[in-house]
């Protein structure tokens, strides 16, 4: 039996916290400073967490290994499981040619790549996050943008940042429902509080995306659309958090945002069209493109969906309007039936999700669930109660990843594919994602080791010493936890009780702090090794996750600073009226 001890170093929380932070520091230094591939940074962090657990916290070696294995198992199912199946779903549309149909349909809305980035990365990406999550929005949307001629590095950066604000209600509201189960707080109140925090980010993300793509000129020329998209999504997410079940908030927000954006484009177009952003005209950005590694460019050009004008005329610099006219002239307009068939896989996900809400269907699917105490783990807290992390639960059919898998199977005949092609595509997808799977398993292994040994609680107790000043720190913890685990759900599982306990000891609102953990987590999603690994695979940058990390890290610092300021204001009479 291992009894957790939270101050193993000289009975000092501060000294113990210094050791407990080592796995996190290892991960971020190796990934962001020394530029190691995410898989090796994650593996090194796992080794450091195991050493700290065994030699600093005194956790028996066999239990350390068992805890790491449990974390790796949870990392695969359900966390990366959803990403595997969501990317396979998209690859089915590639195999059938309907990904090109979807691309052409989006290109018909506007030939401007900055507009396409808002529609694909922000609107469509939010829908994918609402339905599946797990890195799928980054992988799918990045490939779509590359196929339209956007530079791979910019495509990945844009998609990583776009996949933030929808995360709180993503994967059918899983982060919030898990947080409610752990803290025993009302789901609706947490939902309402998150709906008064996360939409702040939604307001500005579309503008950030066009700035990344085209600098200040892009922001100046496309800000009306960015404003409409951001405002539409933020309003729908805010209203939906109060009026809708958590499972539907982001789905409705994404559809409302897409509808509002497309309607706005019927009456407005950018003054200058940009249809070739593969090599930016700005000198600072052009140097980045010229210095891009050959494998990056080759991988992007080899993707099945390539064929946009930018890939064919990479070294030509025609005027933007001439390119737009030429591109539009060669666009094939597909039949309505083919466009609907291209959308069928995503409609299938919605239908399967709806079916799981039917009582007898949910009961039948839920019956195939495994719950058991993980072998070799005997961990109790200081009060003698068994730590919840020693119990594993696998919902084989009701997990979001399995729901997407079922939708993929249903989509095979709809896309007119044969079973052999679908199976071959799945195996190829697994092979391409092997390092992403390895990275996620290592990172979640770190989270479980830190949780089981007591390192997480040590860090939390140390942070809680800030008292009422802890409020602006609260979302930062969610940011770090999601960056570590790659999942806002996992971040809530790690720090949910910590936020609740801190609230009770400091007199702050428990709804405010637990919701802040979720809202802060959405920012950490952009720099999580899981998302970075999936994004690197999607754009042909395997082993160069550190480049992506540095591209998005600064933006996430600005976002978490704004969110921390909001949470602080909500903890005071200034905005305290916003807390339900």
Coordinates of C-alpha atoms in Angstrom, one line a residue:
X1 CA 0.0 0.0 0.0
X2 CA 1.3 3.5 -0.9
X3 CA 0.0 6.4 1.1
X4 CA 0.3 9.7 -0.7
X5 CA 2.6 12.3 0.9
X6 CA 2.4 15.9 -0.4
X7 CA 5.5 17.4 1.4
X8 CA 8.2 14.7 1.1
X9 CA 11.1 17.1 0.9
X10 CA 11.9 18.4 4.4
X11 CA 8.2 18.6 5.0
X12 CA 8.2 21.7 2.9
X13 CA 5.5 22.2 0.2
X14 CA 7.7 24.8 -1.6
X15 CA 10.7 22.5 -1.8
X16 CA 8.5 19.5 -2.7
X17 CA 6.8 21.6 -5.4
X18 CA 10.2 22.3 -7.0
X19 CA 10.7 18.6 -7.5
X20 CA 7.1 18.0 -8.6
X21 CA 7.5 20.6 -11.3
X22 CA 10.5 18.8 -12.9
X23 CA 8.4 16.6 -15.3
X24 CA 6.5 19.6 -16.6
X25 CA 9.7 21.7 -17.0
X26 CA 11.4 18.8 -18.8
X27 CA 8.6 18.6 -21.2
X28 CA 8.4 22.3 -22.1
X29 CA 12.2 22.9 -22.2
X30 CA 12.9 19.9 -24.4
X31 CA 10.0 20.7 -26.7
X32 CA 10.1 24.5 -26.9
X33 CA 13.7 25.4 -26.2
X34 CA 15.8 22.4 -27.3
X35 CA 13.4 21.6 -30.1
X36 CA 13.3 17.9 -29.6
X37 CA 10.5 16.0 -31.3
X38 CA 7.4 15.7 -29.2
X39 CA 7.8 11.9 -28.8
X40 CA 11.2 12.2 -27.2
X41 CA 10.3 15.1 -25.0
X42 CA 7.2 13.2 -23.8
X43 CA 9.3 10.1 -23.1
X44 CA 11.9 12.1 -21.2
X45 CA 9.2 13.8 -19.1
X46 CA 7.7 10.3 -18.3
X47 CA 11.1 9.0 -17.1
X48 CA 11.6 12.1 -14.9
X49 CA 8.1 11.8 -13.4
X50 CA 8.8 8.2 -12.6
X51 CA 12.1 9.0 -11.0
X52 CA 10.6 11.8 -8.9
X53 CA 7.7 9.5 -7.8
X54 CA 10.0 6.7 -6.8
X55 CA 13.0 8.5 -5.2
X56 CA 11.4 11.7 -3.9
X57 CA 7.8 10.6 -3.0
X58 CA 8.8 7.1 -2.1
X59 CA 6.2 5.4 -4.4
X60 CA 7.1 1.7 -4.8
X61 CA 8.7 1.0 -8.2
X62 CA 6.2 -1.7 -9.3
X63 CA 3.3 0.8 -8.7
X64 CA 5.2 3.5 -10.6
X65 CA 5.4 1.2 -13.6
X66 CA 1.8 0.1 -13.2
X67 CA 0.6 3.7 -13.0
X68 CA 2.5 4.6 -16.1
X69 CA 0.9 1.7 -18.0
X70 CA -2.5 2.8 -16.8
X71 CA -1.9 6.3 -18.1
X72 CA -0.7 4.9 -21.4
X73 CA -3.8 2.8 -21.7
X74 CA -6.1 5.8 -21.0
X75 CA -4.0 7.9 -23.4
X76 CA -4.8 5.5 -26.2
X77 CA -8.4 4.8 -25.2
X78 CA -10.3 7.1 -25.1
X79 CA -8.0 10.1 -25.7
X80 CA -6.1 9.4 -28.9
X81 CA -8.8 6.9 -30.0
X82 CA -11.1 9.7 -31.0
X83 CA -8.4 11.4 -33.1
X84 CA -7.5 8.1 -34.9
X85 CA -11.1 7.5 -36.0
X86 CA -11.9 11.1 -36.8
X87 CA -8.9 11.4 -39.1
X88 CA -9.8 8.0 -40.7
X89 CA -13.3 9.4 -41.3
X90 CA -11.7 12.2 -43.3
X91 CA -9.3 10.0 -45.1
X92 CA -12.3 8.0 -46.4
X93 CA -13.6 11.1 -48.1
X94 CA -10.1 11.5 -49.6
X95 CA -10.1 8.0 -50.9
X96 CA -13.5 8.5 -52.5
X97 CA -12.6 11.9 -53.9
X98 CA -15.3 13.7 -51.9
X99 CA -12.7 15.6 -49.9
X100 CA -12.1 17.5 -53.2
X101 CA -15.8 18.0 -53.6
X102 CA -15.8 19.6 -50.1
X103 CA -12.8 21.7 -51.0
X104 CA -14.4 22.9 -54.2
X105 CA -17.6 23.7 -52.4
X106 CA -15.7 25.9 -49.9
X107 CA -13.7 27.5 -52.7
X108 CA -16.9 28.5 -54.4
X109 CA -17.9 30.5 -51.4
X110 CA -14.8 32.7 -51.8
X111 CA -11.5 32.3 -53.7
X112 CA -9.7 34.4 -51.0
X113 CA -7.6 32.0 -48.8
X114 CA -8.0 34.2 -45.8
X115 CA -11.7 33.9 -46.0
X116 CA -11.3 30.1 -46.6
X117 CA -9.1 29.9 -43.5
X118 CA -11.9 31.5 -41.3
X119 CA -14.5 29.1 -42.8
X120 CA -12.4 26.0 -42.6
X121 CA -10.2 26.4 -39.5
X122 CA -12.7 28.3 -37.3
X123 CA -16.2 27.4 -38.4
X124 CA -15.7 23.8 -39.8
X125 CA -13.0 23.1 -37.2
X126 CA -15.4 24.1 -34.4
X127 CA -18.0 21.7 -35.7
X128 CA -15.3 18.9 -35.8
X129 CA -14.3 19.8 -32.2
X130 CA -17.9 19.7 -31.1
X131 CA -18.4 16.3 -32.6
X132 CA -15.1 14.6 -32.0
X133 CA -12.2 16.6 -30.7
X134 CA -9.0 14.6 -30.1
X135 CA -6.9 16.5 -32.6
X136 CA -9.2 15.8 -35.5
X137 CA -10.0 19.5 -36.3
X138 CA -6.3 20.2 -36.6
X139 CA -5.5 17.3 -38.9
X140 CA -8.5 17.6 -41.1
X141 CA -8.6 21.4 -41.5
X142 CA -4.8 21.7 -42.0
X143 CA -5.0 19.3 -44.9
X144 CA -8.0 21.2 -46.4
X145 CA -6.1 24.5 -46.2
X146 CA -3.0 23.0 -47.8
X147 CA -5.1 21.6 -50.6
X148 CA -6.3 25.2 -51.2
X149 CA -2.7 26.5 -51.5
X150 CA -1.9 27.7 -47.9
X151 CA 1.7 27.2 -46.8
X152 CA 1.8 24.0 -44.6
X153 CA 3.4 25.8 -41.6
X154 CA 0.8 28.5 -41.6
X155 CA -2.0 26.0 -42.1
X156 CA -0.9 24.1 -39.0
X157 CA -0.4 27.2 -36.9
X158 CA -3.9 28.6 -37.9
X159 CA -5.6 25.3 -37.1
X160 CA -3.9 24.9 -33.8
X161 CA -5.1 28.3 -32.6
X162 CA -8.5 27.9 -34.1
X163 CA -8.9 24.7 -32.1
X164 CA -9.1 26.5 -28.7
X165 CA -12.3 28.2 -27.8
X166 CA -14.6 25.3 -28.9
X167 CA -12.7 22.9 -26.7
X168 CA -14.6 23.6 -23.5
X169 CA -17.8 22.2 -24.9
X170 CA -16.0 19.9 -27.4
X171 CA -16.3 16.2 -27.8
X172 CA -20.0 16.4 -27.0
X173 CA -19.4 18.5 -23.8
X174 CA -17.2 15.8 -22.3
X175 CA -14.8 18.2 -20.4
X176 CA -17.8 19.8 -18.5
X177 CA -19.6 16.5 -17.7
X178 CA -16.4 14.9 -16.4
X179 CA -15.7 18.0 -14.2
X180 CA -19.3 17.8 -12.8
X181 CA -18.9 14.2 -11.9
X182 CA -15.6 14.7 -10.2
X183 CA -16.6 17.8 -8.2
X184 CA -20.3 16.9 -7.8
X185 CA -21.2 20.5 -8.9
X186 CA -24.3 21.1 -11.2
X187 CA -23.5 20.6 -14.9
X188 CA -25.7 23.5 -15.9
X189 CA -24.0 26.0 -13.5
X190 CA -20.5 25.0 -14.7
X191 CA -21.8 25.3 -18.3
X192 CA -23.2 28.8 -17.7
X193 CA -19.9 30.0 -16.1
X194 CA -17.7 28.6 -18.9
X195 CA -20.1 30.3 -21.3
X196 CA -19.2 33.6 -19.7
X197 CA -15.4 33.0 -20.1
X198 CA -14.5 31.1 -23.2
X199 CA -16.5 33.3 -25.7
X200 CA -14.1 36.1 -24.9
X201 CA -11.5 34.1 -26.8
X202 CA -13.9 33.4 -29.7
X203 CA -14.3 37.1 -30.4
X204 CA -10.7 37.6 -31.4
X205 CA -9.5 34.2 -32.7
X206 CA -10.7 34.7 -36.4
X207 CA -8.8 38.1 -36.5
X208 CA -5.7 36.3 -35.1
X209 CA -6.0 33.7 -37.9
X210 CA -6.1 36.2 -40.8
X211 CA -3.2 38.2 -39.1
X212 CA -1.1 35.0 -39.1
X213 CA -1.9 34.3 -42.7
X214 CA -1.4 37.8 -44.1
X215 CA -0.1 40.1 -41.5
X216 CA -1.5 43.5 -40.8
X217 CA -2.8 43.8 -44.3
X218 CA -4.9 40.7 -43.9
X219 CA -6.3 42.0 -40.6
X220 CA -7.1 45.3 -42.2
X221 CA -8.8 43.8 -45.2
X222 CA -10.7 40.9 -43.7
X223 CA -11.6 42.2 -40.3
X224 CA -15.3 42.6 -41.1
X225 CA -15.7 38.8 -41.8
X226 CA -13.4 38.0 -38.8
X227 CA -15.6 40.2 -36.6
X228 CA -18.9 38.5 -37.8
X229 CA -17.5 35.0 -37.4
X230 CA -16.1 35.7 -33.9
X231 CA -19.2 37.5 -32.7
X232 CA -21.6 34.9 -34.1
X233 CA -19.7 32.0 -32.4
X234 CA -19.2 33.9 -29.1
X235 CA -22.9 34.9 -29.0
X236 CA -24.1 31.3 -29.8
X237 CA -21.7 29.8 -27.3
X238 CA -22.8 32.3 -24.6
X239 CA -26.5 31.8 -25.2
X240 CA -26.2 28.0 -25.7
X241 CA -24.4 27.6 -22.4
X242 CA -27.6 28.8 -20.7
X243 CA -30.3 27.3 -23.0
X244 CA -28.9 24.1 -24.4
X245 CA -27.5 20.8 -23.1
X246 CA -23.7 20.9 -23.0
X247 CA -23.6 18.2 -25.7
X248 CA -25.2 20.6 -28.2
X249 CA -23.6 24.0 -27.3
X250 CA -20.6 23.9 -29.8
X251 CA -22.6 22.1 -32.5
X252 CA -25.2 24.9 -32.6
X253 CA -22.5 27.6 -32.2
X254 CA -20.4 26.2 -35.1
X255 CA -23.4 25.9 -37.4
X256 CA -24.7 29.4 -36.5
X257 CA -21.2 30.8 -37.1
X258 CA -20.9 29.2 -40.5
X259 CA -24.3 30.3 -41.5
X260 CA -23.7 33.9 -40.4
X261 CA -20.3 34.0 -42.1
X262 CA -21.6 32.6 -45.5
X263 CA -24.6 35.0 -45.4
X264 CA -22.2 37.9 -44.7
X265 CA -20.1 36.9 -47.7
X266 CA -23.1 37.3 -50.0
X267 CA -23.1 41.0 -49.4
X268 CA -19.3 41.6 -48.7
X269 CA -16.0 40.6 -50.3
X270 CA -12.5 41.7 -49.4
X271 CA -11.2 44.7 -51.2
X272 CA -8.1 42.7 -52.4
X273 CA -8.3 39.0 -53.0
X274 CA -5.4 36.8 -51.8
X275 CA -5.4 33.4 -53.5
X276 CA -1.7 32.4 -53.0
X277 CA -0.4 32.6 -49.5
X278 CA 2.1 29.7 -49.9
X279 CA 4.9 32.3 -50.2
X280 CA 3.9 35.5 -48.4
X281 CA 4.8 38.8 -49.9
X282 CA 5.9 40.1 -46.5
X283 CA 9.8 39.8 -46.2
X284 CA 9.7 38.5 -42.7
X285 CA 7.3 35.7 -43.6
X286 CA 8.9 35.0 -47.0
X287 CA 12.2 34.1 -45.3
X288 CA 10.4 31.5 -43.2
X289 CA 9.0 29.9 -46.3
X290 CA 12.3 30.0 -48.1
X291 CA 14.0 28.3 -45.2
X292 CA 11.3 25.6 -44.9
X293 CA 12.9 22.1 -45.0
X294 CA 12.5 20.2 -48.3
X295 CA 10.7 17.3 -46.7
X296 CA 8.0 19.8 -45.5
X297 CA 7.3 21.1 -49.0
X298 CA 7.5 17.6 -50.5
X299 CA 5.1 16.1 -48.1
X300 CA 2.6 18.9 -48.7
X301 CA 2.9 18.5 -52.4
X302 CA 2.4 14.8 -52.2
X303 CA -0.9 14.9 -50.3
X304 CA -3.8 13.5 -52.2
X305 CA -5.8 16.7 -52.1
X306 CA -3.2 19.0 -53.5
X307 CA -3.8 20.7 -56.8
X308 CA -4.6 24.3 -55.8
X309 CA -3.2 27.1 -57.9
X310 CA -0.5 27.9 -55.4
X311 CA 1.1 24.5 -55.7
X312 CA 1.1 24.6 -59.4
X313 CA 2.5 28.2 -59.7
X314 CA 4.6 28.4 -56.5
X315 CA 7.2 30.6 -58.2
X316 CA 4.8 32.9 -60.1
X317 CA 3.6 36.1 -58.7
X318 CA 0.5 37.1 -60.7
X319 CA -1.8 39.8 -59.3
X320 CA -4.2 38.6 -56.7
X321 CA -7.3 39.5 -58.7
X322 CA -5.9 37.8 -61.8
X323 CA -5.2 34.6 -59.8
X324 CA -8.7 34.7 -58.3
X325 CA -10.3 35.0 -61.8
X326 CA -8.1 32.2 -63.2
X327 CA -8.8 29.9 -60.2
X328 CA -12.6 30.5 -60.4
X329 CA -12.6 29.8 -64.1
X330 CA -11.2 26.3 -63.5
X331 CA -13.3 25.4 -60.5
X332 CA -15.7 22.5 -61.2
X333 CA -19.1 22.9 -59.7
X334 CA -20.3 19.6 -58.3
X335 CA -23.8 18.5 -58.1
X336 CA -25.8 19.0 -55.0
X337 CA -25.9 15.2 -54.5
X338 CA -22.2 15.0 -54.5
X339 CA -21.8 17.9 -52.0
X340 CA -24.3 16.1 -49.7
X341 CA -22.4 12.9 -50.1
X342 CA -19.2 14.7 -49.1
X343 CA -21.0 16.0 -45.9
X344 CA -22.5 12.6 -45.2
X345 CA -19.7 11.3 -42.9
X346 CA -20.2 14.3 -40.6
X347 CA -24.0 14.0 -40.7
X348 CA -23.5 10.4 -39.8
X349 CA -21.6 11.4 -36.6
X350 CA -24.5 13.7 -35.6
X351 CA -27.0 10.9 -36.2
X352 CA -25.1 8.4 -34.2
X353 CA -24.7 10.9 -31.4
X354 CA -28.5 11.6 -31.5
X355 CA -29.1 7.8 -31.4
X356 CA -27.0 7.5 -28.2
X357 CA -29.4 9.9 -26.5
X358 CA -32.3 7.4 -26.9
X359 CA -32.7 5.5 -23.7
X360 CA -32.6 1.9 -24.8
X361 CA -29.8 2.5 -27.3
X362 CA -27.7 4.2 -24.7
X363 CA -28.4 1.3 -22.3
X364 CA -27.5 -1.3 -24.8
X365 CA -24.2 0.4 -25.8
X366 CA -23.4 1.3 -22.2
X367 CA -23.7 -2.4 -21.2
X368 CA -20.4 -3.1 -23.1
X369 CA -18.3 -1.2 -20.5
X370 CA -15.4 -2.4 -18.4
X371 CA -14.8 -1.1 -14.9
X372 CA -12.1 -2.5 -12.7
X373 CA -9.3 -1.7 -10.3
X374 CA -6.1 -1.3 -12.2
X375 CA -3.7 -4.3 -11.5
X376 CA -0.8 -3.6 -9.2
X377 CA -2.0 -0.2 -7.9
X378 CA -2.8 0.2 -4.2
X379 CA -2.8 4.0 -3.5
X380 CA -4.6 5.8 -0.8
X381 CA -4.7 9.5 0.2
X382 CA -3.6 10.8 3.6
X383 CA -7.1 10.2 4.9
X384 CA -6.9 6.5 4.0
X385 CA -9.4 6.8 1.1
X386 CA -8.5 5.0 -2.2
X387 CA -7.4 7.4 -4.9
X388 CA -9.9 7.4 -7.8
X389 CA -7.2 7.1 -10.4
X390 CA -6.6 3.5 -9.5
X391 CA -10.0 2.6 -10.9
X392 CA -10.2 2.3 -14.7
X393 CA -13.3 2.5 -16.8
X394 CA -13.5 1.8 -20.6
X395 CA -16.8 2.6 -22.3
X396 CA -16.0 0.6 -25.5
X397 CA -19.1 1.8 -27.5
X398 CA -20.2 5.0 -25.8
X399 CA -16.8 6.7 -26.0
X400 CA -16.6 9.6 -28.5
X401 CA -14.0 7.7 -30.5
X402 CA -16.1 4.7 -30.9
X403 CA -19.1 6.8 -32.0
X404 CA -16.9 8.3 -34.8
X405 CA -15.8 4.8 -35.7
X406 CA -19.4 3.7 -36.1
X407 CA -20.1 6.7 -38.2
X408 CA -17.1 5.9 -40.4
X409 CA -18.4 2.4 -40.9
X410 CA -21.8 3.7 -41.9
X411 CA -20.1 6.2 -44.3
X412 CA -18.3 3.6 -46.3
X413 CA -21.3 2.6 -48.5
X414 CA -22.5 6.3 -48.6
X415 CA -19.1 7.2 -50.1
X416 CA -19.3 4.2 -52.5
X417 CA -16.2 2.6 -51.1
X418 CA -15.5 -1.1 -50.7
X419 CA -14.6 -2.7 -47.4
X420 CA -11.1 -3.5 -48.5
X421 CA -10.3 0.1 -49.3
X422 CA -11.7 1.3 -46.0
X423 CA -9.7 -1.3 -44.0
X424 CA -6.5 -0.5 -45.9
X425 CA -7.1 3.2 -45.3
X426 CA -7.5 2.5 -41.6
X427 CA -4.3 0.6 -41.3
X428 CA -2.4 3.2 -43.2
X429 CA -3.8 5.9 -40.9
X430 CA -2.7 4.0 -37.8
X431 CA 0.8 3.7 -39.3
X432 CA 1.0 7.5 -40.0
X433 CA -0.2 8.3 -36.5
X434 CA 2.0 5.8 -34.6
X435 CA 4.3 8.5 -33.2
X436 CA 1.3 10.7 -32.2
X437 CA -0.1 7.7 -30.4
X438 CA 3.2 7.1 -28.7
X439 CA 3.5 10.8 -27.7
X440 CA 0.0 10.9 -26.2
X441 CA 0.5 7.6 -24.3
X442 CA 3.7 9.0 -22.7
X443 CA 2.1 12.4 -21.8
X444 CA -0.9 10.8 -20.2
X445 CA 1.4 8.4 -18.4
X446 CA 3.1 11.5 -16.9
X447 CA -0.2 12.9 -15.8
X448 CA -1.2 9.6 -14.1
X449 CA 2.2 9.2 -12.4
X450 CA 2.0 12.8 -11.1
X451 CA -1.5 12.3 -9.9
X452 CA -1.0 8.9 -8.2
X453 CA 2.2 9.9 -6.5
X454 CA 0.9 13.2 -5.2
X455 CA 3.0 15.5 -7.3
X456 CA -0.1 17.2 -8.8
X457 CA -1.6 17.9 -5.3
X458 CA 1.7 19.3 -4.1
X459 CA 1.8 21.8 -6.9
X460 CA -1.9 22.7 -6.2
X461 CA -1.3 23.2 -2.5
X462 CA 1.7 25.4 -3.2
X463 CA -0.3 27.5 -5.8
X464 CA -3.3 27.8 -3.3
X465 CA -1.1 29.7 -0.9
X466 CA -1.9 32.8 -3.0
X467 CA -5.3 33.0 -1.2
X468 CA -7.9 35.1 -2.9
X469 CA -5.2 36.1 -5.4
X470 CA -5.4 32.5 -6.6
X471 CA -8.3 33.5 -8.9
X472 CA -6.2 34.7 -11.9
X473 CA -3.9 31.6 -11.4
X474 CA -6.8 29.2 -11.7
X475 CA -7.1 29.2 -15.5
X476 CA -3.3 29.0 -15.7
X477 CA -3.5 25.6 -14.0
X478 CA -6.0 24.4 -16.6
X479 CA -3.7 25.8 -19.3
X480 CA -0.7 23.8 -18.0
X481 CA -2.8 20.6 -17.4
X482 CA -4.2 20.6 -20.9
X483 CA -0.8 21.4 -22.4
X484 CA 0.5 18.4 -20.5
X485 CA -2.2 15.9 -21.2
X486 CA -3.5 17.1 -24.5
X487 CA -7.1 17.0 -23.2
X488 CA -9.3 19.5 -21.4
X489 CA -11.2 16.5 -20.0
X490 CA -8.0 15.1 -18.5
X491 CA -7.1 18.6 -17.2
X492 CA -10.4 18.7 -15.3
X493 CA -9.8 15.2 -14.0
X494 CA -6.4 16.2 -12.7
X495 CA -7.2 19.6 -11.2
X496 CA -11.0 19.7 -10.8
X497 CA -10.9 18.6 -7.1
X498 CA -7.9 20.9 -6.5
X499 CA -9.8 23.9 -7.8
X500 CA -12.8 22.9 -5.6
X501 CA -10.7 22.5 -2.5
X502 CA -8.8 25.8 -3.1
X503 CA -12.2 27.6 -3.5
X504 CA -13.4 26.3 -0.2
X505 CA -10.1 27.3 1.6
X506 CA -9.9 30.8 0.0
X507 CA -13.6 31.8 0.1
X508 CA -13.7 32.0 -3.7
X509 CA -16.6 30.6 -5.8
X510 CA -16.2 26.9 -6.5
X511 CA -18.2 27.4 -9.8
X512 CA -15.9 30.2 -10.8
X513 CA -12.6 28.3 -10.2
X514 CA -13.7 24.9 -11.6
X515 CA -15.0 26.7 -14.7
X516 CA -11.8 28.7 -15.0
X517 CA -9.9 25.4 -15.1
X518 CA -11.9 24.3 -18.1
X519 CA -11.7 27.7 -19.9
X520 CA -7.9 27.9 -19.2
X521 CA -7.6 24.4 -20.6
X522 CA -8.9 25.4 -24.0
X523 CA -5.8 27.7 -24.5
X524 CA -3.4 24.9 -23.5
X525 CA -4.9 22.7 -26.3
X526 CA -2.9 24.7 -28.9
X527 CA 0.5 23.7 -27.3
X528 CA -0.3 20.2 -26.2
X529 CA 2.1 17.6 -27.5
X530 CA -0.9 15.6 -28.7
X531 CA -2.2 18.4 -30.9
X532 CA 1.3 19.4 -32.0
X533 CA 2.1 15.8 -33.0
X534 CA -1.2 15.4 -34.9
X535 CA -0.7 18.7 -36.6
X536 CA 2.9 17.8 -37.6
X537 CA 1.8 14.6 -39.2
X538 CA -1.0 16.3 -41.1
X539 CA 1.3 18.9 -42.7
X540 CA 4.4 16.7 -43.2
X541 CA 6.5 18.1 -40.3
X542 CA 7.1 14.9 -38.3
X543 CA 9.8 15.6 -35.8
X544 CA 9.5 19.3 -36.0
X545 CA 6.8 19.9 -33.4
X546 CA 9.0 22.4 -31.7
X547 CA 8.7 24.7 -34.7
X548 CA 4.9 24.6 -34.3
X549 CA 5.2 25.1 -30.6
X550 CA 7.2 28.3 -30.9
X551 CA 4.7 29.6 -33.6
X552 CA 1.7 29.3 -31.3
X553 CA 3.2 29.6 -27.8
X554 CA 3.2 33.4 -27.8
X555 CA -0.4 33.7 -28.9
X556 CA -1.5 31.3 -26.1
X557 CA 0.3 33.5 -23.5
X558 CA -1.7 36.5 -24.7
X559 CA -4.9 34.5 -24.6
X560 CA -4.3 33.1 -21.1
X561 CA -3.4 36.5 -19.8
X562 CA -6.7 38.0 -21.0
X563 CA -8.6 35.0 -19.5
X564 CA -6.8 35.4 -16.2
X565 CA -7.7 39.0 -16.1
X566 CA -11.3 38.2 -16.8
X567 CA -11.4 35.5 -14.0
X568 CA -9.8 37.9 -11.6
X569 CA -12.5 40.5 -12.4
X570 CA -15.2 37.9 -11.9
X571 CA -13.8 37.1 -8.5
X572 CA -14.3 40.7 -7.4
X573 CA -17.4 42.9 -7.2
X574 CA -16.4 44.4 -10.6
X575 CA -17.8 41.3 -12.5
X576 CA -18.9 39.1 -9.7
X577 CA -22.5 39.4 -11.0
X578 CA -21.5 37.1 -13.8
X579 CA -21.0 34.1 -11.5
X580 CA -24.3 32.0 -11.3

